[in-house]
Every structure is written in C-alpha cells, then in structure tokens.
PDB file of N, CA and C in Angstrom:
ATOM      1  N   MET A 272      53.019  27.446  58.067  1.00 58.00           N
ATOM      2  CA  MET A 272      54.217  27.367  57.244  1.00 58.00           C
ATOM      3  C   MET A 272      54.703  28.780  56.935  1.00 58.00           C
ATOM      4  N   THR A 273      55.962  29.010  57.112  1.00 79.00           N
ATOM      5  CA  THR A 273      56.546  30.318  56.875  1.00 79.00           C
ATOM      6  C   THR A 273      56.978  30.436  55.417  1.00 79.00           C
ATOM      7  N   GLU A 274      56.682  31.571  54.829  1.00 83.00           N
ATOM      8  CA  GLU A 274      57.053  31.831  53.444  1.00 83.00           C
ATOM      9  C   GLU A 274      58.540  32.155  53.362  1.00 83.00           C
ATOM     10  N   THR A 275      59.238  31.551  52.417  1.00 91.00           N
ATOM     11  CA  THR A 275      60.646  31.870  52.221  1.00 91.00           C
ATOM     12  C   THR A 275      60.779  33.206  51.502  1.00 91.00           C
ATOM     13  N   VAL A 276      61.952  33.808  51.593  1.00 90.00           N
ATOM     14  CA  VAL A 276      62.207  35.078  50.921  1.00 90.00           C
ATOM     15  C   VAL A 276      62.038  34.909  49.410  1.00 90.00           C
ATOM     16  N   GLU A 277      62.493  33.784  48.875  1.00 90.00           N
ATOM     17  CA  GLU A 277      62.380  33.546  47.428  1.00 90.00           C
ATOM     18  C   GLU A 277      60.913  33.456  46.989  1.00 90.00           C
ATOM     19  N   ILE A 278      60.096  32.779  47.752  1.00 92.00           N
ATOM     20  CA  ILE A 278      58.667  32.692  47.413  1.00 92.00           C
ATOM     21  C   ILE A 278      58.020  34.068  47.542  1.00 92.00           C
ATOM     22  N   ALA A 279      58.388  34.825  48.562  1.00 90.00           N
ATOM     23  CA  ALA A 279      57.855  36.188  48.723  1.00 90.00           C
ATOM     24  C   ALA A 279      58.218  37.042  47.512  1.00 90.00           C
ATOM     25  N   ARG A 280      59.450  36.936  47.034  1.00 91.00           N
ATOM     26  CA  ARG A 280      59.863  37.693  45.843  1.00 91.00           C
ATOM     27  C   ARG A 280      58.978  37.348  44.651  1.00 91.00           C
ATOM     28  N   LYS A 281      58.802  36.072  44.404  1.00 91.00           N
ATOM     29  CA  LYS A 281      57.986  35.628  43.267  1.00 91.00           C
ATOM     30  C   LYS A 281      56.550  36.127  43.403  1.00 91.00           C
ATOM     31  N   ARG A 282      56.006  36.038  44.603  1.00 91.00           N
ATOM     32  CA  ARG A 282      54.630  36.488  44.832  1.00 91.00           C
ATOM     33  C   ARG A 282      54.506  37.987  44.597  1.00 91.00           C
ATOM     34  N   LEU A 283      55.481  38.749  45.067  1.00 93.00           N
ATOM     35  CA  LEU A 283      55.429  40.203  44.908  1.00 93.00           C
ATOM     36  C   LEU A 283      55.654  40.621  43.458  1.00 93.00           C
ATOM     37  N   ILE A 284      56.453  39.876  42.728  1.00 90.00           N
ATOM     38  CA  ILE A 284      56.598  40.163  41.296  1.00 90.00           C
ATOM     39  C   ILE A 284      55.258  39.956  40.602  1.00 90.00           C
ATOM     40  N   MET A 285      54.553  38.888  40.930  1.00 90.00           N
ATOM     41  CA  MET A 285      53.226  38.659  40.337  1.00 90.00           C
ATOM     42  C   MET A 285      52.243  39.748  40.744  1.00 90.00           C
ATOM     43  N   ARG A 286      52.257  40.134  42.000  1.00 90.00           N
ATOM     44  CA  ARG A 286      51.372  41.222  42.461  1.00 90.00           C
ATOM     45  C   ARG A 286      51.672  42.518  41.730  1.00 90.00           C
ATOM     46  N   SER A 287      52.927  42.732  41.392  1.00 91.00           N
ATOM     47  CA  SER A 287      53.332  43.949  40.701  1.00 91.00           C
ATOM     48  C   SER A 287      52.797  43.979  39.272  1.00 91.00           C
ATOM     49  N   MET A 288      52.605  42.818  38.682  1.00 89.00           N
ATOM     50  CA  MET A 288      52.119  42.723  37.307  1.00 89.00           C
ATOM     51  C   MET A 288      50.606  42.849  37.211  1.00 89.00           C
ATOM     52  N   ARG A 289      49.916  42.618  38.288  1.00 84.00           N
ATOM     53  CA  ARG A 289      48.466  42.541  38.274  1.00 84.00           C
ATOM     54  C   ARG A 289      47.854  43.634  39.144  1.00 84.00           C
ATOM     55  N   ARG A 290      48.066  44.864  38.734  1.00 79.00           N
ATOM     56  CA  ARG A 290      47.568  46.008  39.476  1.00 79.00           C
ATOM     57  C   ARG A 290      46.202  46.421  38.931  1.00 79.00           C
ATOM     58  N   GLY A 291      45.685  47.514  39.417  1.00 78.00           N
ATOM     59  CA  GLY A 291      44.376  47.977  38.968  1.00 78.00           C
ATOM     60  C   GLY A 291      44.424  48.804  37.699  1.00 78.00           C
ATOM     61  N   ILE A 292      45.540  49.504  37.486  1.00 85.00           N
ATOM     62  CA  ILE A 292      45.652  50.331  36.283  1.00 85.00           C
ATOM     63  C   ILE A 292      46.904  49.933  35.508  1.00 85.00           C
ATOM     64  N   LYS A 293      46.821  50.014  34.198  1.00 88.00           N
ATOM     65  CA  LYS A 293      47.889  49.541  33.313  1.00 88.00           C
ATOM     66  C   LYS A 293      49.223  50.232  33.582  1.00 88.00           C
ATOM     67  N   GLU A 294      49.184  51.539  33.853  1.00 88.00           N
ATOM     68  CA  GLU A 294      50.426  52.265  34.128  1.00 88.00           C
ATOM     69  C   GLU A 294      51.178  51.643  35.294  1.00 88.00           C
ATOM     70  N   MET A 295      50.454  51.284  36.335  1.00 89.00           N
ATOM     71  CA  MET A 295      51.117  50.685  37.490  1.00 89.00           C
ATOM     72  C   MET A 295      51.582  49.270  37.193  1.00 89.00           C
ATOM     73  N   ASP A 296      50.847  48.526  36.351  1.00 89.00           N
ATOM     74  CA  ASP A 296      51.330  47.207  35.911  1.00 89.00           C
ATOM     75  C   ASP A 296      52.713  47.358  35.290  1.00 89.00           C
ATOM     76  N   LEU A 297      52.842  48.317  34.388  1.00 90.00           N
ATOM     77  CA  LEU A 297      54.099  48.518  33.660  1.00 90.00           C
ATOM     78  C   LEU A 297      55.217  48.990  34.590  1.00 90.00           C
ATOM     79  N   ILE A 298      54.927  50.010  35.382  1.00 92.00           N
ATOM     80  CA  ILE A 298      55.948  50.593  36.264  1.00 92.00           C
ATOM     81  C   ILE A 298      56.417  49.589  37.311  1.00 92.00           C
ATOM     82  N   LEU A 299      55.467  48.977  38.010  1.00 94.00           N
ATOM     83  CA  LEU A 299      55.849  48.099  39.118  1.00 94.00           C
ATOM     84  C   LEU A 299      56.385  46.752  38.651  1.00 94.00           C
ATOM     85  N   SER A 300      55.868  46.209  37.554  1.00 92.00           N
ATOM     86  CA  SER A 300      56.416  44.930  37.091  1.00 92.00           C
ATOM     87  C   SER A 300      57.849  45.108  36.593  1.00 92.00           C
ATOM     88  N   ASP A 301      58.124  46.226  35.919  1.00 91.00           N
ATOM     89  CA  ASP A 301      59.491  46.511  35.494  1.00 91.00           C
ATOM     90  C   ASP A 301      60.412  46.653  36.702  1.00 91.00           C
ATOM     91  N   PHE A 302      59.979  47.439  37.673  1.00 94.00           N
ATOM     92  CA  PHE A 302      60.785  47.636  38.880  1.00 94.00           C
ATOM     93  C   PHE A 302      61.013  46.310  39.608  1.00 94.00           C
ATOM     94  N   ALA A 303      59.940  45.560  39.826  1.00 95.00           N
ATOM     95  CA  ALA A 303      60.038  44.315  40.597  1.00 95.00           C
ATOM     96  C   ALA A 303      60.980  43.323  39.930  1.00 95.00           C
ATOM     97  N   SER A 304      60.895  43.206  38.619  1.00 92.00           N
ATOM     98  CA  SER A 304      61.755  42.248  37.932  1.00 92.00           C
ATOM     99  C   SER A 304      63.234  42.646  38.013  1.00 92.00           C
ATOM    100  N   ARG A 305      63.496  43.946  38.114  1.00 91.00           N
ATOM    101  CA  ARG A 305      64.884  44.417  38.224  1.00 91.00           C
ATOM    102  C   ARG A 305      65.396  44.429  39.648  1.00 91.00           C
ATOM    103  N   ALA A 306      64.591  44.840  40.591  1.00 94.00           N
ATOM    104  CA  ALA A 306      65.095  45.177  41.925  1.00 94.00           C
ATOM    105  C   ALA A 306      64.867  44.130  43.010  1.00 94.00           C
ATOM    106  N   LEU A 307      63.780  43.398  42.943  1.00 94.00           N
ATOM    107  CA  LEU A 307      63.439  42.544  44.085  1.00 94.00           C
ATOM    108  C   LEU A 307      64.414  41.396  44.309  1.00 94.00           C
ATOM    109  N   ARG A 308      65.155  40.996  43.295  1.00 92.00           N
ATOM    110  CA  ARG A 308      66.146  39.920  43.475  1.00 92.00           C
ATOM    111  C   ARG A 308      67.166  40.265  44.548  1.00 92.00           C
ATOM    112  N   GLY A 309      67.447  41.551  44.701  1.00 93.00           N
ATOM    113  CA  GLY A 309      68.436  41.980  45.680  1.00 93.00           C
ATOM    114  C   GLY A 309      67.850  42.392  47.016  1.00 93.00           C
ATOM    115  N   TYR A 310      66.550  42.275  47.172  1.00 95.00           N
ATOM    116  CA  TYR A 310      65.895  42.712  48.406  1.00 95.00           C
ATOM    117  C   TYR A 310      65.910  41.620  49.469  1.00 95.00           C
ATOM    118  N   ASP A 311      66.114  42.044  50.715  1.00 94.00           N
ATOM    119  CA  ASP A 311      66.028  41.115  51.835  1.00 94.00           C
ATOM    120  C   ASP A 311      64.582  41.109  52.358  1.00 94.00           C
ATOM    121  N   ALA A 312      64.327  40.341  53.401  1.00 92.00           N
ATOM    122  CA  ALA A 312      62.965  40.180  53.920  1.00 92.00           C
ATOM    123  C   ALA A 312      62.353  41.511  54.366  1.00 92.00           C
ATOM    124  N   ASP A 313      63.126  42.374  55.024  1.00 95.00           N
ATOM    125  CA  ASP A 313      62.599  43.665  55.481  1.00 95.00           C
ATOM    126  C   ASP A 313      62.242  44.566  54.304  1.00 95.00           C
ATOM    127  N   GLN A 314      63.100  44.581  53.291  1.00 96.00           N
ATOM    128  CA  GLN A 314      62.821  45.399  52.108  1.00 96.00           C
ATOM    129  C   GLN A 314      61.602  44.873  51.358  1.00 96.00           C
ATOM    130  N   LEU A 315      61.457  43.557  51.294  1.00 95.00           N
ATOM    131  CA  LEU A 315      60.279  42.970  50.653  1.00 95.00           C
ATOM    132  C   LEU A 315      59.008  43.321  51.418  1.00 95.00           C
ATOM    133  N   ALA A 316      59.094  43.340  52.746  1.00 96.00           N
ATOM    134  CA  ALA A 316      57.926  43.698  53.560  1.00 96.00           C
ATOM    135  C   ALA A 316      57.518  45.149  53.311  1.00 96.00           C
ATOM    136  N   LEU A 317      58.483  46.039  53.167  1.00 97.00           N
ATOM    137  CA  LEU A 317      58.165  47.430  52.873  1.00 97.00           C
ATOM    138  C   LEU A 317      57.544  47.554  51.482  1.00 97.00           C
ATOM    139  N   TYR A 318      58.097  46.835  50.509  1.00 97.00           N
ATOM    140  CA  TYR A 318      57.535  46.860  49.162  1.00 97.00           C
ATOM    141  C   TYR A 318      56.100  46.319  49.176  1.00 97.00           C
ATOM    142  N   GLU A 319      55.871  45.266  49.928  1.00 96.00           N
ATOM    143  CA  GLU A 319      54.510  44.719  50.026  1.00 96.00           C
ATOM    144  C   GLU A 319      53.558  45.735  50.656  1.00 96.00           C
ATOM    145  N   ALA A 320      54.019  46.458  51.658  1.00 98.00           N
ATOM    146  CA  ALA A 320      53.191  47.503  52.261  1.00 98.00           C
ATOM    147  C   ALA A 320      52.855  48.585  51.230  1.00 98.00           C
ATOM    148  N   LEU A 321      53.822  48.922  50.386  1.00 97.00           N
ATOM    149  CA  LEU A 321      53.563  49.889  49.323  1.00 97.00           C
ATOM    150  C   LEU A 321      52.486  49.364  48.374  1.00 97.00           C
ATOM    151  N   LEU A 322      52.562  48.080  48.036  1.00 96.00           N
ATOM    152  CA  LEU A 322      51.572  47.493  47.133  1.00 96.00           C
ATOM    153  C   LEU A 322      50.167  47.498  47.724  1.00 96.00           C
ATOM    154  N   ASP A 323      50.061  47.613  49.036  1.00 95.00           N
ATOM    155  CA  ASP A 323      48.748  47.690  49.678  1.00 95.00           C
ATOM    156  C   ASP A 323      48.102  49.068  49.509  1.00 95.00           C
ATOM    157  N   GLU A 324      48.873  50.040  49.079  1.00 95.00           N
ATOM    158  CA  GLU A 324      48.349  51.386  48.837  1.00 95.00           C
ATOM    159  C   GLU A 324      47.596  51.412  47.501  1.00 95.00           C
ATOM    160  N   SER A 325      46.795  52.444  47.296  1.00 93.00           N
ATOM    161  CA  SER A 325      46.027  52.524  46.049  1.00 93.00           C
ATOM    162  C   SER A 325      46.945  52.822  44.866  1.00 93.00           C
ATOM    163  N   ASP A 326      46.581  52.293  43.710  1.00 92.00           N
ATOM    164  CA  ASP A 326      47.357  52.543  42.497  1.00 92.00           C
ATOM    165  C   ASP A 326      47.463  54.028  42.199  1.00 92.00           C
ATOM    166  N   LEU A 327      46.381  54.741  42.369  1.00 93.00           N
ATOM    167  CA  LEU A 327      46.386  56.170  42.064  1.00 93.00           C
ATOM    168  C   LEU A 327      47.362  56.913  42.967  1.00 93.00           C
ATOM    169  N   ASP A 328      47.382  56.588  44.254  1.00 95.00           N
ATOM    170  CA  ASP A 328      48.345  57.221  45.169  1.00 95.00           C
ATOM    171  C   ASP A 328      49.773  56.890  44.757  1.00 95.00           C
ATOM    172  N   ILE A 329      50.041  55.612  44.490  1.00 95.00           N
ATOM    173  CA  ILE A 329      51.403  55.216  44.095  1.00 95.00           C
ATOM    174  C   ILE A 329      51.803  55.927  42.813  1.00 95.00           C
ATOM    175  N   TYR A 330      50.900  55.989  41.852  1.00 92.00           N
ATOM    176  CA  TYR A 330      51.213  56.659  40.588  1.00 92.00           C
ATOM    177  C   TYR A 330      51.547  58.134  40.820  1.00 92.00           C
ATOM    178  N   HIS A 331      50.769  58.798  41.658  1.00 93.00           N
ATOM    179  CA  HIS A 331      51.049  60.209  41.955  1.00 93.00           C
ATOM    180  C   HIS A 331      52.399  60.370  42.632  1.00 93.00           C
ATOM    181  N   TRP A 332      52.762  59.459  43.511  1.00 95.00           N
ATOM    182  CA  TRP A 332      54.055  59.536  44.185  1.00 95.00           C
ATOM    183  C   TRP A 332      55.194  59.288  43.206  1.00 95.00           C
ATOM    184  N   VAL A 333      55.060  58.245  42.393  1.00 94.00           N
ATOM    185  CA  VAL A 333      56.125  57.877  41.452  1.00 94.00           C
ATOM    186  C   VAL A 333      56.311  58.944  40.382  1.00 94.00           C
ATOM    187  N   SER A 334      55.219  59.541  39.946  1.00 90.00           N
ATOM    188  CA  SER A 334      55.294  60.551  38.882  1.00 90.00           C
ATOM    189  C   SER A 334      55.629  61.938  39.409  1.00 90.00           C
ATOM    190  N   GLY A 335      55.722  62.088  40.736  1.00 91.00           N
ATOM    191  CA  GLY A 335      56.078  63.369  41.327  1.00 91.00           C
ATOM    192  C   GLY A 335      54.914  64.338  41.449  1.00 91.00           C
ATOM    193  N   GLN A 336      53.706  63.866  41.235  1.00 92.00           N
ATOM    194  CA  GLN A 336      52.535  64.730  41.357  1.00 92.00           C
ATOM    195  C   GLN A 336      52.200  65.044  42.809  1.00 92.00           C
ATOM    196  N   SER A 337      52.641  64.186  43.711  1.00 94.00           N
ATOM    197  CA  SER A 337      52.505  64.445  45.141  1.00 94.00           C
ATOM    198  C   SER A 337      53.621  63.698  45.871  1.00 94.00           C
ATOM    199  N   GLY A 338      53.888  64.128  47.084  1.00 96.00           N
ATOM    200  CA  GLY A 338      54.964  63.516  47.861  1.00 96.00           C
ATOM    201  C   GLY A 338      54.535  62.213  48.506  1.00 96.00           C
ATOM    202  N   ALA A 339      55.419  61.259  48.512  1.00 97.00           N
ATOM    203  CA  ALA A 339      55.158  59.969  49.155  1.00 97.00           C
ATOM    204  C   ALA A 339      55.292  60.112  50.669  1.00 97.00           C
ATOM    205  N   PRO A 340      54.565  59.298  51.428  1.00 97.00           N
ATOM    206  CA  PRO A 340      54.776  59.275  52.881  1.00 97.00           C
ATOM    207  C   PRO A 340      56.239  58.951  53.184  1.00 97.00           C
ATOM    208  N   ASP A 341      56.731  59.473  54.274  1.00 97.00           N
ATOM    209  CA  ASP A 341      58.143  59.308  54.639  1.00 97.00           C
ATOM    210  C   ASP A 341      58.614  57.859  54.588  1.00 97.00           C
ATOM    211  N   ARG A 342      57.794  56.931  55.074  1.00 97.00           N
ATOM    212  CA  ARG A 342      58.233  55.527  55.125  1.00 97.00           C
ATOM    213  C   ARG A 342      58.451  54.943  53.741  1.00 97.00           C
ATOM    214  N   PHE A 343      57.747  55.490  52.732  1.00 98.00           N
ATOM    215  CA  PHE A 343      57.885  54.978  51.370  1.00 98.00           C
ATOM    216  C   PHE A 343      58.779  55.836  50.476  1.00 98.00           C
ATOM    217  N   ALA A 344      59.168  57.002  50.929  1.00 97.00           N
ATOM    218  CA  ALA A 344      59.868  57.963  50.067  1.00 97.00           C
ATOM    219  C   ALA A 344      61.123  57.380  49.387  1.00 97.00           C
ATOM    220  N   PRO A 345      62.039  56.713  50.103  1.00 97.00           N
ATOM    221  CA  PRO A 345      63.214  56.173  49.414  1.00 97.00           C
ATOM    222  C   PRO A 345      62.848  55.096  48.373  1.00 97.00           C
ATOM    223  N   LEU A 346      61.891  54.252  48.699  1.00 97.00           N
ATOM    224  CA  LEU A 346      61.456  53.207  47.782  1.00 97.00           C
ATOM    225  C   LEU A 346      60.789  53.817  46.549  1.00 97.00           C
ATOM    226  N   VAL A 347      59.928  54.799  46.758  1.00 97.00           N
ATOM    227  CA  VAL A 347      59.264  55.469  45.639  1.00 97.00           C
ATOM    228  C   VAL A 347      60.290  56.169  44.761  1.00 97.00           C
ATOM    229  N   SER A 348      61.302  56.755  45.356  1.00 96.00           N
ATOM    230  CA  SER A 348      62.361  57.398  44.593  1.00 96.00           C
ATOM    231  C   SER A 348      63.085  56.382  43.717  1.00 96.00           C
ATOM    232  N   GLU A 349      63.346  55.207  44.260  1.00 95.00           N
ATOM    233  CA  GLU A 349      63.999  54.142  43.499  1.00 95.00           C
ATOM    234  C   GLU A 349      63.114  53.680  42.337  1.00 95.00           C
ATOM    235  N   ILE A 350      61.834  53.524  42.593  1.00 95.00           N
ATOM    236  CA  ILE A 350      60.898  53.120  41.535  1.00 95.00           C
ATOM    237  C   ILE A 350      60.829  54.199  40.467  1.00 95.00           C
ATOM    238  N   SER A 351      60.719  55.427  40.900  1.00 93.00           N
ATOM    239  CA  SER A 351      60.594  56.554  39.976  1.00 93.00           C
ATOM    240  C   SER A 351      61.815  56.700  39.077  1.00 93.00           C
ATOM    241  N   ALA A 352      62.989  56.434  39.611  1.00 90.00           N
ATOM    242  CA  ALA A 352      64.226  56.566  38.826  1.00 90.00           C
ATOM    243  C   ALA A 352      64.223  55.643  37.614  1.00 90.00           C
ATOM    244  N   GLY A 353      63.568  54.506  37.724  1.00 82.00           N
ATOM    245  CA  GLY A 353      63.525  53.569  36.611  1.00 82.00           C
ATOM    246  C   GLY A 353      62.290  53.707  35.755  1.00 82.00           C
ATOM    247  N   ALA A 354      61.424  54.654  36.075  1.00 79.00           N
ATOM    248  CA  ALA A 354      60.141  54.774  35.363  1.00 79.00           C
ATOM    249  C   ALA A 354      60.140  55.868  34.310  1.00 79.00           C
ATOM    250  N   THR A 355      61.290  56.416  33.962  1.00 69.00           N
ATOM    251  CA  THR A 355      61.354  57.452  32.931  1.00 69.00           C
ATOM    252  C   THR A 355      60.757  56.894  31.648  1.00 69.00           C
ATOM    253  N   GLY A 356      59.893  57.677  31.034  1.00 65.00           N
ATOM    254  CA  GLY A 356      59.198  57.228  29.839  1.00 65.00           C
ATOM    255  C   GLY A 356      57.861  56.619  30.152  1.00 65.00           C
ATOM    256  N   LEU A 357      57.679  56.167  31.380  1.00 61.00           N
ATOM    257  CA  LEU A 357      56.392  55.633  31.802  1.00 61.00           C
ATOM    258  C   LEU A 357      55.577  56.673  32.562  1.00 61.00           C
ATOM    259  N   THR A 358      56.273  57.561  33.269  1.00 57.00           N
ATOM    260  CA  THR A 358      55.577  58.618  34.014  1.00 57.00           C
ATOM    261  C   THR A 358      55.815  59.990  33.426  1.00 57.00           C
ATOM    262  N   ARG A 359      56.847  60.092  32.593  1.00 53.00           N
ATOM    263  CA  ARG A 359      57.190  61.373  31.972  1.00 53.00           C
ATOM    264  C   ARG A 359      58.065  61.076  30.743  1.00 53.00           C
ATOM    265  N   PRO A 360      58.155  61.977  29.809  1.00 47.00           N
ATOM    266  CA  PRO A 360      58.951  61.701  28.597  1.00 47.00           C
ATOM    267  C   PRO A 360      60.420  61.467  28.923  1.00 47.00           C
ATOM    268  N   HIS A 361      61.072  60.698  28.067  1.00 47.00           N
ATOM    269  CA  HIS A 361      62.520  60.488  28.199  1.00 47.00           C
ATOM    270  C   HIS A 361      63.242  61.827  28.089  1.00 47.00           C
ATOM    271  N   ALA A 362      64.312  61.966  28.830  1.00 50.00           N
ATOM    272  CA  ALA A 362      65.154  63.180  28.726  1.00 50.00           C
ATOM    273  C   ALA A 362      65.852  63.182  27.385  1.00 50.00           C
ATOM    274  N   THR A 363      65.991  64.345  26.803  1.00 47.00           N
ATOM    275  CA  THR A 363      66.662  64.439  25.502  1.00 47.00           C
ATOM    276  C   THR A 363      68.001  65.109  25.635  1.00 47.00           C
TER     277      THR A 363
END
C-alpha cells in the first residue's frame, strides 16, 4: 500500500515532535506544523531524509554552529529562519 502525501505529512509532523533532544522537539515540531502543509511529495522526502540525521547535527546546522550539507542547506535555512528564540535570542 502506498502512503498518501497527507498521511506522510501527519507522520512527519509526529516524527518532528518526538526527537531525541528537547530543543529539536521544539524547533522541528514548530517548523513541521507551519511548513509541511505546503510541501509536495519530493519536499516531504527531503524533510524525512533530514529527520534521519542525528539531532545534534541538525541542531548545529540550524543554529549556525556548522554548515549543513548542500542537499539540506535550503531546508535548514528555512527551519532556522523560524527558530529565532529557540537557537539564539530574539533580535531587539
């Protein structure tokens, strides 16, 4: 049975909430609830591939502590843009 795009979205939102570290739960669940509704199957597949990476690596990429691999760089940039206050203080 093939998974529909809608079921994939729901599954990935749940995966985003249940990470290994609390910071990633907060960052990714917020991002997923905002962004995945507009994602197509290819974008969801890339997001799922990102979720297969370690939380520590993703956190370092999102917080700017290290550069993301090229294939994830645009996605990480999108996640990072919405993570202000979670990875660094709010701008004043």
